[in-house]
Each structure stands twice: as C-alpha cells, then as structure tokens.
C-alpha cells in the first residue's frame, strides 16, 4: 500500500478540522430567551473585559473608574480609538475583534467604527445567533448557568423555549466559593445552608444541587477555584465538594468540572478585567480522581506551568478529562504548545479547546 505524502495528510487534516462542526464546551453565552444576559454586537465585542485591561495600559490618562463611568457606546468608541486606530491591533483580543467583524460582513479596513456599528444596526438577536453559528461552524455551545444569579433564575423557574444549540452547565461558585454572600439568597430559595456546614446544611446543599441538576439537566457541574485550592481541606469549598458535590455528581452521573488557578481581582479597579493567574496544586486534582473513580472530572488549569503535570496526571486517571486552553492561555502560541503536549501524552483523549466566549460574536474567532 503506497504511503500518502505528508503534505497531502496536512491538507486533508486541515480540511477535516475546518469542516467539522464544533461543540464549544465552555462559554458565558445564553440562548435568546435569557434576554440581556446574552451579550452580542460590536459595542459588546469591543468592550470585552480583555480589552478593558488593554486600554487601561494604552491610555493611562483615563482611570478605570472614569472608564467605567462612561456609557457602553462611549467605552467602545474609546477602546476603538486607542486600541485599534492609534495603536496597532496586534494582541489576540484585538485581532479577534477584527476577525469576528470581518467574518460577519463588516468592513474594518477603514477603521470607521460608526460604519461598523451601522452594518449591524437593526439586526435581531435570533438572526445574529444564526449568522454567528454559521460563520463559526458551531453545532452548539455550553452555557454557564448560575441559579444564584437573580436575573437568570427566573428564566429557569418560569420556563423557556430551549434552543438545542445552547446546552446548560450548572455553575456553583456561588455555593462553593461565595457561600457567605449567598446564605440569605439560598434561604429565600428554600435552602438553609449556613457557613457552619453542619449535617443539615450539607444535606440542604445536596438538595440544592440535585434540584438544579434536575431542573437544568446540565452537561456538567462547574466551579472556578483559586490557585490556592487544595483537596482535601477543612474549608468551605473542601467540605462542600466532599460532602455535597461529589455525592450528588456520583448519584446523578453528572461530570464535575474543575477550573483552577484564578487569582481574583489582583487589580480590583479593573473589576471583571482585574483577575490574575496563579499555579494550581495538580496533586489535589489527582487525589479527587483517585478517591472518586466513579465520578468523571473535567479540568482546565489557568497557569501554563500546570499543563504538563495535568496531562501526565490525566494519563494516570481515566476519569480525568483535561479541557481547553483557558483564558490567558487562549492565544495561538500557547494553544499550539499545549495541544502538541497533550496529543503526545494523551493521544486524542482530551478536549482541545473551549472558547470562554462572553460575547456571541466571539464564537467566530475563539
Ligand atoms: O471562571 C470563568 O468561567 C472564567 O472564564 C471567567 O470568569 C473569565 O472572566 C473569562 O471570561 C475568561 O475568559
Ligand atoms: Zn469562563
């Protein structure tokens, strides 16, 4: 049998990858029934928090407080002028905006932001969803659904017409990481869960999780944990994971997604744009997988330094599925490095990427 020349293989692989619709396993997108929670259009695209961080470096005469006091269109005009007109759009976040706008039919060559906005004027969100999914060749996205979000919860409670392209994921940072600020909210929802985490609290936490898993039928339960996360640990997250999350995920056969490594608000003035990165303890992930062979874990780590250890750990635990090049890793140079490393160590038994899109239009480039 004759060998296929390498350049033909490369061409064929590129064609298959380009033509195969993707399921995006982690986004912050919402289907249209969630209303304003779904961010879309040029002003949202240009004021993405990655670009808020970048404009704070590009124009230090405008403080973050002064920036956030602007209206959304004023914020977008400011970022466009500083980061696209006066300075070359060379960062990944800036290039991504131009890629998305171009793929969606806008002319960016003149850098005329008013003309770009005019291109999208009058569009319906439903038409934009269809256009973006088509341009991205995307079969579906997994949302980030938070029952403790006061805007989102009523949509679930009142019911909505599901769009099969938007799949739920139950996000539980509000229970595991921010319980103190959610005790009253949980109580108002009928779940008495105090920070004492006595037996009754833990039983109510299990009830909260099983009720919302039944409500949402999520692809997975997810949490973002700081770089300092350790397991086991006599902490609120440690006890809730051990006594509530793991039992419920096991019983209801729902994967648990660990997203570890964020240093929250290292610059508080930047708000959502103010988070940093820290190296995580991969040993804690290994202990979770070893002690819970009947629970499936998804895991993405924020630090580049953690990637080799995560891939090696995944070789040891078949219930550990590394996924994505998260957040500060979602850049071509690091995506290539991480994906090569994972393929060499894991073959195809990993999930190469997720977009983390916060704005619908980003699906095209992320
Ligand atoms: O915790 C997360 O899901 C993170 O992805 C976000 O909090 C983060 O702000 C983000 O959108 C990064 O891309
Ligand atoms: Zn995310």
mmCIF file of C-alpha atoms and ligand atoms in Angstrom:
data_model
loop_
_atom_site.group_PDB
_atom_site.id
_atom_site.type_symbol
_atom_site.label_atom_id
_atom_site.label_comp_id
_atom_site.label_asym_id
_atom_site.label_seq_id
_atom_site.Cartn_x
_atom_site.Cartn_y
_atom_site.Cartn_z
ATOM 1 C CA UNK A 1 0.000 0.000 0.000
ATOM 2 C CA UNK A 2 1.529 3.353 -1.028
ATOM 3 C CA UNK A 3 2.112 5.985 1.681
ATOM 4 C CA UNK A 4 0.181 9.233 1.485
ATOM 5 C CA UNK A 5 2.630 12.164 1.142
ATOM 6 C CA UNK A 6 2.906 14.278 4.315
ATOM 7 C CA UNK A 7 1.722 17.489 2.648
ATOM 8 C CA UNK A 8 -1.456 15.711 1.467
ATOM 9 C CA UNK A 9 -2.111 14.497 5.015
ATOM 10 C CA UNK A 10 -1.639 18.033 6.353
ATOM 11 C CA UNK A 11 -4.037 19.398 3.759
ATOM 12 C CA UNK A 12 -6.642 16.692 4.446
ATOM 13 C CA UNK A 13 -6.424 17.131 8.233
ATOM 14 C CA UNK A 14 -6.812 20.907 7.851
ATOM 15 C CA UNK A 15 -9.874 20.345 5.655
ATOM 16 C CA UNK A 16 -11.485 17.904 8.124
ATOM 17 C CA UNK A 17 -10.834 20.196 11.094
ATOM 18 C CA UNK A 18 -12.190 23.190 9.164
ATOM 19 C CA UNK A 19 -15.324 21.370 8.024
ATOM 20 C CA UNK A 20 -16.212 19.579 11.260
ATOM 21 C CA UNK A 21 -18.806 21.497 13.312
ATOM 22 C CA UNK A 22 -17.600 22.149 16.869
ATOM 23 C CA UNK A 23 -19.346 21.844 20.221
ATOM 24 C CA UNK A 24 -17.927 24.574 22.449
ATOM 25 C CA UNK A 25 -17.748 23.067 25.918
ATOM 26 C CA UNK A 26 -17.416 26.285 27.950
ATOM 27 C CA UNK A 27 -18.877 29.709 27.222
ATOM 28 C CA UNK A 28 -20.688 32.522 29.014
ATOM 29 C CA UNK A 29 -23.276 32.721 26.251
ATOM 30 C CA UNK A 30 -27.006 32.349 26.719
ATOM 31 C CA UNK A 31 -29.821 31.474 24.333
ATOM 32 C CA UNK A 32 -32.096 34.413 23.370
ATOM 33 C CA UNK A 33 -34.801 33.625 25.999
ATOM 34 C CA UNK A 34 -32.268 34.741 28.630
ATOM 35 C CA UNK A 35 -32.611 38.280 27.256
ATOM 36 C CA UNK A 36 -29.908 40.808 28.112
ATOM 37 C CA UNK A 37 -27.743 38.080 29.639
ATOM 38 C CA UNK A 38 -26.772 37.238 26.054
ATOM 39 C CA UNK A 39 -24.195 39.825 25.003
ATOM 40 C CA UNK A 40 -23.819 40.459 21.263
ATOM 41 C CA UNK A 41 -22.932 43.122 18.689
ATOM 42 C CA UNK A 42 -19.966 45.476 18.118
ATOM 43 C CA UNK A 43 -20.185 47.550 21.322
ATOM 44 C CA UNK A 44 -20.095 44.399 23.493
ATOM 45 C CA UNK A 45 -17.357 42.888 21.325
ATOM 46 C CA UNK A 46 -15.131 45.960 21.643
ATOM 47 C CA UNK A 47 -15.707 46.402 25.395
ATOM 48 C CA UNK A 48 -14.812 42.767 26.224
ATOM 49 C CA UNK A 49 -13.031 42.758 29.575
ATOM 50 C CA UNK A 50 -9.777 41.620 27.965
ATOM 51 C CA UNK A 51 -9.806 44.915 26.002
ATOM 52 C CA UNK A 52 -10.704 46.938 29.082
ATOM 53 C CA UNK A 53 -7.484 45.660 30.647
ATOM 54 C CA UNK A 54 -5.593 46.510 27.455
ATOM 55 C CA UNK A 55 -6.964 50.046 27.099
ATOM 56 C CA UNK A 56 -6.001 50.764 30.720
ATOM 57 C CA UNK A 57 -2.401 50.214 29.573
ATOM 58 C CA UNK A 58 -2.794 52.044 26.280
ATOM 59 C CA UNK A 59 -4.232 55.258 27.730
ATOM 60 C CA UNK A 60 -3.261 55.838 31.359
ATOM 61 C CA UNK A 61 -4.884 59.287 31.332
ATOM 62 C CA UNK A 62 -8.281 57.594 31.699
ATOM 63 C CA UNK A 63 -8.570 55.778 35.022
ATOM 64 C CA UNK A 64 -10.621 52.559 35.233
ATOM 65 C CA UNK A 65 -13.169 54.423 37.372
ATOM 66 C CA UNK A 66 -13.511 57.118 34.703
ATOM 67 C CA UNK A 67 -13.766 54.436 32.012
ATOM 68 C CA UNK A 68 -16.497 52.543 33.830
ATOM 69 C CA UNK A 69 -18.420 55.808 34.320
ATOM 70 C CA UNK A 70 -18.734 56.090 30.512
ATOM 71 C CA UNK A 71 -21.743 54.685 28.650
ATOM 72 C CA UNK A 72 -21.225 51.436 26.718
ATOM 73 C CA UNK A 73 -21.039 53.246 23.323
ATOM 74 C CA UNK A 74 -18.559 55.755 24.826
ATOM 75 C CA UNK A 75 -16.461 52.894 26.233
ATOM 76 C CA UNK A 76 -16.477 51.185 22.831
ATOM 77 C CA UNK A 77 -15.509 54.390 20.992
ATOM 78 C CA UNK A 78 -12.677 54.973 23.481
ATOM 79 C CA UNK A 79 -11.295 51.441 23.124
ATOM 80 C CA UNK A 80 -11.656 51.514 19.345
ATOM 81 C CA UNK A 81 -9.767 54.818 19.088
ATOM 82 C CA UNK A 82 -6.952 53.835 21.452
ATOM 83 C CA UNK A 83 -6.569 50.127 20.698
ATOM 84 C CA UNK A 84 -7.476 49.887 17.021
ATOM 85 C CA UNK A 85 -6.842 53.318 15.463
ATOM 86 C CA UNK A 86 -3.970 54.887 17.419
ATOM 87 C CA UNK A 87 -2.262 51.594 18.255
ATOM 88 C CA UNK A 88 -1.958 48.529 16.057
ATOM 89 C CA UNK A 89 -4.416 45.746 16.900
ATOM 90 C CA UNK A 90 -1.681 43.154 17.422
ATOM 91 C CA UNK A 91 -2.867 41.442 20.622
ATOM 92 C CA UNK A 92 -5.020 38.307 20.289
ATOM 93 C CA UNK A 93 -8.038 40.053 21.812
ATOM 94 C CA UNK A 94 -7.773 42.908 19.295
ATOM 95 C CA UNK A 95 -7.100 40.676 16.297
ATOM 96 C CA UNK A 96 -10.071 38.562 17.349
ATOM 97 C CA UNK A 97 -12.415 41.549 17.154
ATOM 98 C CA UNK A 98 -11.297 42.288 13.588
ATOM 99 C CA UNK A 99 -11.607 38.610 12.632
ATOM 100 C CA UNK A 100 -15.148 38.393 14.006
ATOM 101 C CA UNK A 101 -16.334 41.677 12.490
ATOM 102 C CA UNK A 102 -14.879 40.762 9.085
ATOM 103 C CA UNK A 103 -16.379 37.267 9.121
ATOM 104 C CA UNK A 104 -19.758 38.820 9.922
ATOM 105 C CA UNK A 105 -19.571 41.100 6.901
ATOM 106 C CA UNK A 106 -18.392 44.397 8.386
ATOM 107 C CA UNK A 107 -15.685 46.405 6.585
ATOM 108 C CA UNK A 108 -12.923 47.127 9.105
ATOM 109 C CA UNK A 109 -10.354 48.354 6.552
ATOM 110 C CA UNK A 110 -11.244 51.997 7.126
ATOM 111 C CA UNK A 111 -11.305 51.580 10.912
ATOM 112 C CA UNK A 112 -14.599 53.514 10.764
ATOM 113 C CA UNK A 113 -16.389 52.351 13.891
ATOM 114 C CA UNK A 114 -19.597 54.238 13.081
ATOM 115 C CA UNK A 115 -19.805 52.336 9.765
ATOM 116 C CA UNK A 116 -19.160 49.064 11.581
ATOM 117 C CA UNK A 117 -21.968 49.749 14.044
ATOM 118 C CA UNK A 118 -24.248 50.739 11.152
ATOM 119 C CA UNK A 119 -23.575 47.368 9.496
ATOM 120 C CA UNK A 120 -25.149 45.568 12.433
ATOM 121 C CA UNK A 121 -27.945 48.065 13.152
ATOM 122 C CA UNK A 122 -31.451 46.638 13.072
ATOM 123 C CA UNK A 123 -30.413 43.005 13.375
ATOM 124 C CA UNK A 124 -32.479 40.735 15.593
ATOM 125 C CA UNK A 125 -30.693 38.616 18.172
ATOM 126 C CA UNK A 126 -32.138 35.475 16.611
ATOM 127 C CA UNK A 127 -30.738 36.385 13.174
ATOM 128 C CA UNK A 128 -27.384 37.217 14.765
ATOM 129 C CA UNK A 129 -27.272 33.857 16.556
ATOM 130 C CA UNK A 130 -27.870 32.067 13.261
ATOM 131 C CA UNK A 131 -25.241 34.193 11.463
ATOM 132 C CA UNK A 132 -22.600 33.673 14.145
ATOM 133 C CA UNK A 133 -23.168 29.914 14.483
ATOM 134 C CA UNK A 134 -22.948 29.573 10.699
ATOM 135 C CA UNK A 135 -19.767 31.691 10.454
ATOM 136 C CA UNK A 136 -18.195 29.713 13.316
ATOM 137 C CA UNK A 137 -19.364 26.323 12.025
ATOM 138 C CA UNK A 138 -20.541 25.657 15.548
ATOM 139 C CA UNK A 139 -23.091 22.946 16.361
ATOM 140 C CA UNK A 140 -23.590 24.033 19.948
ATOM 141 C CA UNK A 141 -22.248 25.863 22.972
ATOM 142 C CA UNK A 142 -22.342 25.039 26.654
ATOM 143 C CA UNK A 143 -23.619 27.934 28.741
ATOM 144 C CA UNK A 144 -22.563 28.920 32.279
ATOM 145 C CA UNK A 145 -25.783 28.812 34.250
ATOM 146 C CA UNK A 146 -25.949 30.183 37.781
ATOM 147 C CA UNK A 147 -29.144 29.596 39.826
ATOM 148 C CA UNK A 148 -27.915 32.271 42.248
ATOM 149 C CA UNK A 149 -27.957 34.917 39.527
ATOM 150 C CA UNK A 150 -31.107 36.943 40.210
ATOM 151 C CA UNK A 151 -31.525 37.778 36.506
ATOM 152 C CA UNK A 152 -31.076 34.198 35.330
ATOM 153 C CA UNK A 153 -33.004 32.243 37.965
ATOM 154 C CA UNK A 154 -36.494 33.487 36.903
ATOM 155 C CA UNK A 155 -35.906 32.267 33.348
ATOM 156 C CA UNK A 156 -35.428 28.726 34.668
ATOM 157 C CA UNK A 157 -38.246 28.951 37.225
ATOM 158 C CA UNK A 158 -40.761 30.402 34.743
ATOM 159 C CA UNK A 159 -39.670 28.102 31.919
ATOM 160 C CA UNK A 160 -38.433 28.974 28.433
ATOM 161 C CA UNK A 161 -38.306 27.553 24.928
ATOM 162 C CA UNK A 162 -34.988 25.724 24.726
ATOM 163 C CA UNK A 163 -32.663 26.166 21.759
ATOM 164 C CA UNK A 164 -30.799 22.854 21.291
ATOM 165 C CA UNK A 165 -27.679 24.778 20.266
ATOM 166 C CA UNK A 166 -27.355 26.131 23.819
ATOM 167 C CA UNK A 167 -26.651 23.444 26.417
ATOM 168 C CA UNK A 168 -26.734 24.076 30.161
ATOM 169 C CA UNK A 169 -23.921 23.769 32.690
ATOM 170 C CA UNK A 170 -24.586 24.261 36.414
ATOM 171 C CA UNK A 171 -22.094 26.762 37.818
ATOM 172 C CA UNK A 172 -21.713 26.612 41.604
ATOM 173 C CA UNK A 173 -19.110 29.250 42.524
ATOM 174 C CA UNK A 174 -21.883 30.990 44.492
ATOM 175 C CA UNK A 175 -22.204 27.938 46.736
ATOM 176 C CA UNK A 176 -18.624 26.714 46.976
ATOM 177 C CA UNK A 177 -16.568 29.922 46.841
ATOM 178 C CA UNK A 178 -19.023 32.705 47.773
ATOM 179 C CA UNK A 179 -21.374 30.944 50.229
ATOM 180 C CA UNK A 180 -21.133 33.742 52.800
ATOM 181 C CA UNK A 181 -22.668 36.305 50.442
ATOM 182 C CA UNK A 182 -25.360 33.829 49.273
ATOM 183 C CA UNK A 183 -26.688 32.447 52.574
ATOM 184 C CA UNK A 184 -29.742 34.745 52.531
ATOM 185 C CA UNK A 185 -30.364 34.205 48.812
ATOM 186 C CA UNK A 186 -30.248 30.425 49.259
ATOM 187 C CA UNK A 187 -32.580 30.696 52.254
ATOM 188 C CA UNK A 188 -35.029 32.727 50.147
ATOM 189 C CA UNK A 189 -34.915 29.879 47.632
ATOM 190 C CA UNK A 190 -35.748 27.389 50.391
ATOM 191 C CA UNK A 191 -32.247 26.105 51.136
ATOM 192 C CA UNK A 192 -30.980 26.807 54.655
ATOM 193 C CA UNK A 193 -27.220 26.475 54.185
ATOM 194 C CA UNK A 194 -25.156 28.252 56.832
ATOM 195 C CA UNK A 195 -21.397 28.570 56.764
ATOM 196 C CA UNK A 196 -21.269 26.241 59.780
ATOM 197 C CA UNK A 197 -21.854 23.429 57.266
ATOM 198 C CA UNK A 198 -23.360 21.122 59.843
ATOM 199 C CA UNK A 199 -25.159 17.948 58.755
ATOM 200 C CA UNK A 200 -28.371 19.817 57.964
ATOM 201 C CA UNK A 201 -26.512 22.466 55.948
ATOM 202 C CA UNK A 202 -24.760 19.794 53.912
ATOM 203 C CA UNK A 203 -27.998 17.899 53.330
ATOM 204 C CA UNK A 204 -29.600 21.123 52.113
ATOM 205 C CA UNK A 205 -26.602 21.776 49.871
ATOM 206 C CA UNK A 206 -27.089 18.337 48.330
ATOM 207 C CA UNK A 207 -30.759 19.120 47.859
ATOM 208 C CA UNK A 208 -29.919 22.433 46.141
ATOM 209 C CA UNK A 209 -27.556 20.665 43.759
ATOM 210 C CA UNK A 210 -29.902 17.790 42.939
ATOM 211 C CA UNK A 211 -32.870 20.120 42.467
ATOM 212 C CA UNK A 212 -30.971 22.319 39.998
ATOM 213 C CA UNK A 213 -29.428 19.383 38.197
ATOM 214 C CA UNK A 214 -32.960 18.033 37.761
ATOM 215 C CA UNK A 215 -34.136 21.480 36.587
ATOM 216 C CA UNK A 216 -31.288 22.140 34.135
ATOM 217 C CA UNK A 217 -30.088 18.679 33.027
ATOM 218 C CA UNK A 218 -26.579 20.188 32.793
ATOM 219 C CA UNK A 219 -23.716 18.789 30.730
ATOM 220 C CA UNK A 220 -21.606 19.164 33.886
ATOM 221 C CA UNK A 221 -21.392 20.931 37.230
ATOM 222 C CA UNK A 222 -18.570 23.518 37.232
ATOM 223 C CA UNK A 223 -16.650 25.704 39.636
ATOM 224 C CA UNK A 224 -13.798 28.179 39.268
ATOM 225 C CA UNK A 225 -11.366 27.757 42.165
ATOM 226 C CA UNK A 226 -8.414 29.933 43.191
ATOM 227 C CA UNK A 227 -4.798 28.900 42.647
ATOM 228 C CA UNK A 228 -4.626 28.188 46.401
ATOM 229 C CA UNK A 229 -7.272 25.446 46.213
ATOM 230 C CA UNK A 230 -6.259 22.269 48.000
ATOM 231 C CA UNK A 231 -8.099 18.990 48.450
ATOM 232 C CA UNK A 232 -8.847 17.582 50.907
ATOM 233 C CA UNK A 233 -9.121 20.693 53.011
ATOM 234 C CA UNK A 234 -11.141 21.718 56.064
ATOM 235 C CA UNK A 235 -12.539 24.754 54.244
ATOM 236 C CA UNK A 236 -15.965 25.680 52.927
ATOM 237 C CA UNK A 237 -15.120 24.588 49.359
ATOM 238 C CA UNK A 238 -13.332 21.475 50.614
ATOM 239 C CA UNK A 239 -16.228 20.343 52.795
ATOM 240 C CA UNK A 240 -18.902 21.185 50.215
ATOM 241 C CA UNK A 241 -17.017 19.300 47.492
ATOM 242 C CA UNK A 242 -16.525 16.251 49.701
ATOM 243 C CA UNK A 243 -19.973 16.150 51.331
ATOM 244 C CA UNK A 244 -22.265 17.654 48.708
ATOM 245 C CA UNK A 245 -20.878 17.950 45.191
ATOM 246 C CA UNK A 246 -19.182 14.560 44.870
ATOM 247 C CA UNK A 247 -22.096 12.507 46.289
ATOM 248 C CA UNK A 248 -24.627 14.283 44.061
ATOM 249 C CA UNK A 249 -22.474 14.133 40.917
ATOM 250 C CA UNK A 250 -21.883 10.427 41.573
ATOM 251 C CA UNK A 251 -25.566 9.628 42.191
ATOM 252 C CA UNK A 252 -26.834 11.726 39.278
ATOM 253 C CA UNK A 253 -23.946 10.749 36.978
ATOM 254 C CA UNK A 254 -23.023 14.333 36.133
ATOM 255 C CA UNK A 255 -19.350 15.255 35.499
ATOM 256 C CA UNK A 256 -17.671 17.775 37.814
ATOM 257 C CA UNK A 257 -15.630 20.468 36.007
ATOM 258 C CA UNK A 258 -12.752 21.950 37.977
ATOM 259 C CA UNK A 259 -11.405 25.277 36.697
ATOM 260 C CA UNK A 260 -8.444 26.144 38.890
ATOM 261 C CA UNK A 261 -5.856 28.898 39.026
ATOM 262 C CA UNK A 262 -7.537 32.278 39.126
ATOM 263 C CA UNK A 263 -6.166 34.988 41.416
ATOM 264 C CA UNK A 264 -9.333 37.027 41.800
ATOM 265 C CA UNK A 265 -9.124 40.809 41.429
ATOM 266 C CA UNK A 266 -5.372 41.353 41.672
ATOM 267 C CA UNK A 267 -6.329 44.810 40.409
ATOM 268 C CA UNK A 268 -9.795 45.490 41.866
ATOM 269 C CA UNK A 269 -10.176 48.789 39.982
ATOM 270 C CA UNK A 270 -10.435 46.807 36.731
ATOM 271 C CA UNK A 271 -13.434 44.827 38.079
ATOM 272 C CA UNK A 272 -14.154 41.813 35.792
ATOM 273 C CA UNK A 273 -10.913 42.613 33.944
ATOM 274 C CA UNK A 274 -8.896 42.570 37.172
ATOM 275 C CA UNK A 275 -8.277 38.829 37.687
ATOM 276 C CA UNK A 276 -4.804 37.282 37.521
ATOM 277 C CA UNK A 277 -3.319 33.801 37.323
ATOM 278 C CA UNK A 278 -1.519 31.508 39.756
ATOM 279 C CA UNK A 279 -0.106 27.988 39.623
ATOM 280 C CA UNK A 280 -2.506 25.359 40.983
ATOM 281 C CA UNK A 281 -1.837 22.210 43.016
ATOM 282 C CA UNK A 282 -2.370 19.397 40.490
ATOM 283 C CA UNK A 283 -1.935 16.895 43.322
ATOM 284 C CA UNK A 284 -5.348 17.968 44.611
ATOM 285 C CA UNK A 285 -6.866 17.081 41.236
ATOM 286 C CA UNK A 286 -5.126 13.706 41.340
ATOM 287 C CA UNK A 287 -6.465 12.993 44.846
ATOM 288 C CA UNK A 288 -10.006 13.851 43.778
ATOM 289 C CA UNK A 289 -9.744 11.488 40.801
ATOM 290 C CA UNK A 290 -8.124 8.695 42.830
ATOM 291 C CA UNK A 291 -10.665 8.862 45.670
ATOM 292 C CA UNK A 292 -13.659 9.118 43.315
ATOM 293 C CA UNK A 293 -13.104 6.688 40.417
ATOM 294 C CA UNK A 294 -16.859 6.647 39.785
ATOM 295 C CA UNK A 295 -17.020 10.415 39.218
ATOM 296 C CA UNK A 296 -15.917 11.933 35.904
ATOM 297 C CA UNK A 297 -13.854 15.098 36.206
ATOM 298 C CA UNK A 298 -13.278 17.760 33.584
ATOM 299 C CA UNK A 299 -10.353 20.004 34.420
ATOM 300 C CA UNK A 300 -8.815 23.154 32.988
ATOM 301 C CA UNK A 301 -5.972 24.971 34.702
ATOM 302 C CA UNK A 302 -5.187 28.627 34.172
ATOM 303 C CA UNK A 303 -1.401 28.518 34.505
ATOM 304 C CA UNK A 304 0.809 27.498 31.582
ATOM 305 C CA UNK A 305 3.157 25.921 34.152
ATOM 306 C CA UNK A 306 0.475 23.422 35.159
ATOM 307 C CA UNK A 307 -0.234 21.979 31.721
ATOM 308 C CA UNK A 308 2.418 19.254 31.558
ATOM 309 C CA UNK A 309 1.581 17.974 35.054
ATOM 310 C CA UNK A 310 -2.152 17.979 34.237
ATOM 311 C CA UNK A 311 -1.575 15.916 31.087
ATOM 312 C CA UNK A 312 0.638 13.432 32.943
ATOM 313 C CA UNK A 313 -1.963 13.176 35.721
ATOM 314 C CA UNK A 314 -4.661 12.500 33.110
ATOM 315 C CA UNK A 315 -2.563 9.539 31.894
ATOM 316 C CA UNK A 316 -2.966 8.052 35.382
ATOM 317 C CA UNK A 317 -6.689 8.653 35.860
ATOM 318 C CA UNK A 318 -9.179 7.704 33.118
ATOM 319 C CA UNK A 319 -11.845 9.735 34.934
ATOM 320 C CA UNK A 320 -9.863 12.944 34.341
ATOM 321 C CA UNK A 321 -10.530 14.842 31.096
ATOM 322 C CA UNK A 322 -8.358 17.919 30.519
ATOM 323 C CA UNK A 323 -10.184 20.551 28.501
ATOM 324 C CA UNK A 324 -9.395 23.820 26.776
ATOM 325 C CA UNK A 325 -6.683 26.443 26.781
ATOM 326 C CA UNK A 326 -8.362 28.648 29.331
ATOM 327 C CA UNK A 327 -8.482 32.492 29.386
ATOM 328 C CA UNK A 328 -4.839 33.719 29.449
ATOM 329 C CA UNK A 329 -3.838 30.536 27.587
ATOM 330 C CA UNK A 330 -6.297 31.078 24.741
ATOM 331 C CA UNK A 331 -3.630 32.512 22.439
ATOM 332 C CA UNK A 332 -2.197 30.815 19.344
ATOM 333 C CA UNK A 333 1.364 30.331 20.645
ATOM 334 C CA UNK A 334 0.210 28.648 23.858
ATOM 335 C CA UNK A 335 -2.658 26.733 22.222
ATOM 336 C CA UNK A 336 -0.127 25.129 19.888
ATOM 337 C CA UNK A 337 2.307 24.302 22.683
ATOM 338 C CA UNK A 338 -0.386 22.857 24.970
ATOM 339 C CA UNK A 339 -2.182 20.924 22.227
ATOM 340 C CA UNK A 340 1.063 19.341 20.986
ATOM 341 C CA UNK A 341 1.976 18.362 24.532
ATOM 342 C CA UNK A 342 -1.461 16.867 25.192
ATOM 343 C CA UNK A 343 -1.554 14.943 21.908
ATOM 344 C CA UNK A 344 1.897 13.495 22.518
ATOM 345 C CA UNK A 345 0.917 12.404 26.040
ATOM 346 C CA UNK A 346 -2.808 11.632 25.667
ATOM 347 C CA UNK A 347 -3.430 10.907 22.003
ATOM 348 C CA UNK A 348 -6.898 12.242 21.355
ATOM 349 C CA UNK A 349 -8.270 11.597 24.869
ATOM 350 C CA UNK A 350 -8.591 15.256 25.775
ATOM 351 C CA UNK A 351 -10.811 18.180 24.780
ATOM 352 C CA UNK A 352 -8.524 20.575 22.875
ATOM 353 C CA UNK A 353 -10.344 23.829 23.273
ATOM 354 C CA UNK A 354 -13.218 25.838 24.627
ATOM 355 C CA UNK A 355 -13.862 29.456 23.694
ATOM 356 C CA UNK A 356 -14.911 31.023 27.000
ATOM 357 C CA UNK A 357 -16.920 33.438 24.856
ATOM 358 C CA UNK A 358 -18.722 36.157 26.751
ATOM 359 C CA UNK A 359 -19.976 37.851 23.602
ATOM 360 C CA UNK A 360 -21.797 35.847 20.929
ATOM 361 C CA UNK A 361 -19.731 37.308 18.051
ATOM 362 C CA UNK A 362 -16.502 35.969 19.646
ATOM 363 C CA UNK A 363 -17.558 32.460 18.696
ATOM 364 C CA UNK A 364 -16.199 33.214 15.231
ATOM 365 C CA UNK A 365 -12.578 33.740 16.294
ATOM 366 C CA UNK A 366 -12.270 31.941 19.618
HETATM 367 O O1 LIG B 1 -14.487 31.488 35.621
HETATM 368 C C1 LIG B 1 -14.634 31.548 34.375
HETATM 369 O O2 LIG B 1 -15.514 30.919 33.744
HETATM 370 C C2 LIG B 1 -13.724 32.477 33.599
HETATM 371 O O3 LIG B 1 -13.612 32.008 32.272
HETATM 372 C C3 LIG B 1 -14.298 33.886 33.587
HETATM 373 O O4 LIG B 1 -14.553 34.269 34.923
HETATM 374 C C4 LIG B 1 -13.359 34.882 32.932
HETATM 375 O O5 LIG B 1 -13.758 36.194 33.258
HETATM 376 C C5 LIG B 1 -13.381 34.770 31.447
HETATM 377 O O6 LIG B 1 -14.401 35.009 30.837
HETATM 378 C C6 LIG B 1 -12.185 34.401 30.797
HETATM 379 O O7 LIG B 1 -12.124 34.282 29.569
HETATM 380 ZN ZN1 LIG B 2 -15.320 31.078 31.668
#
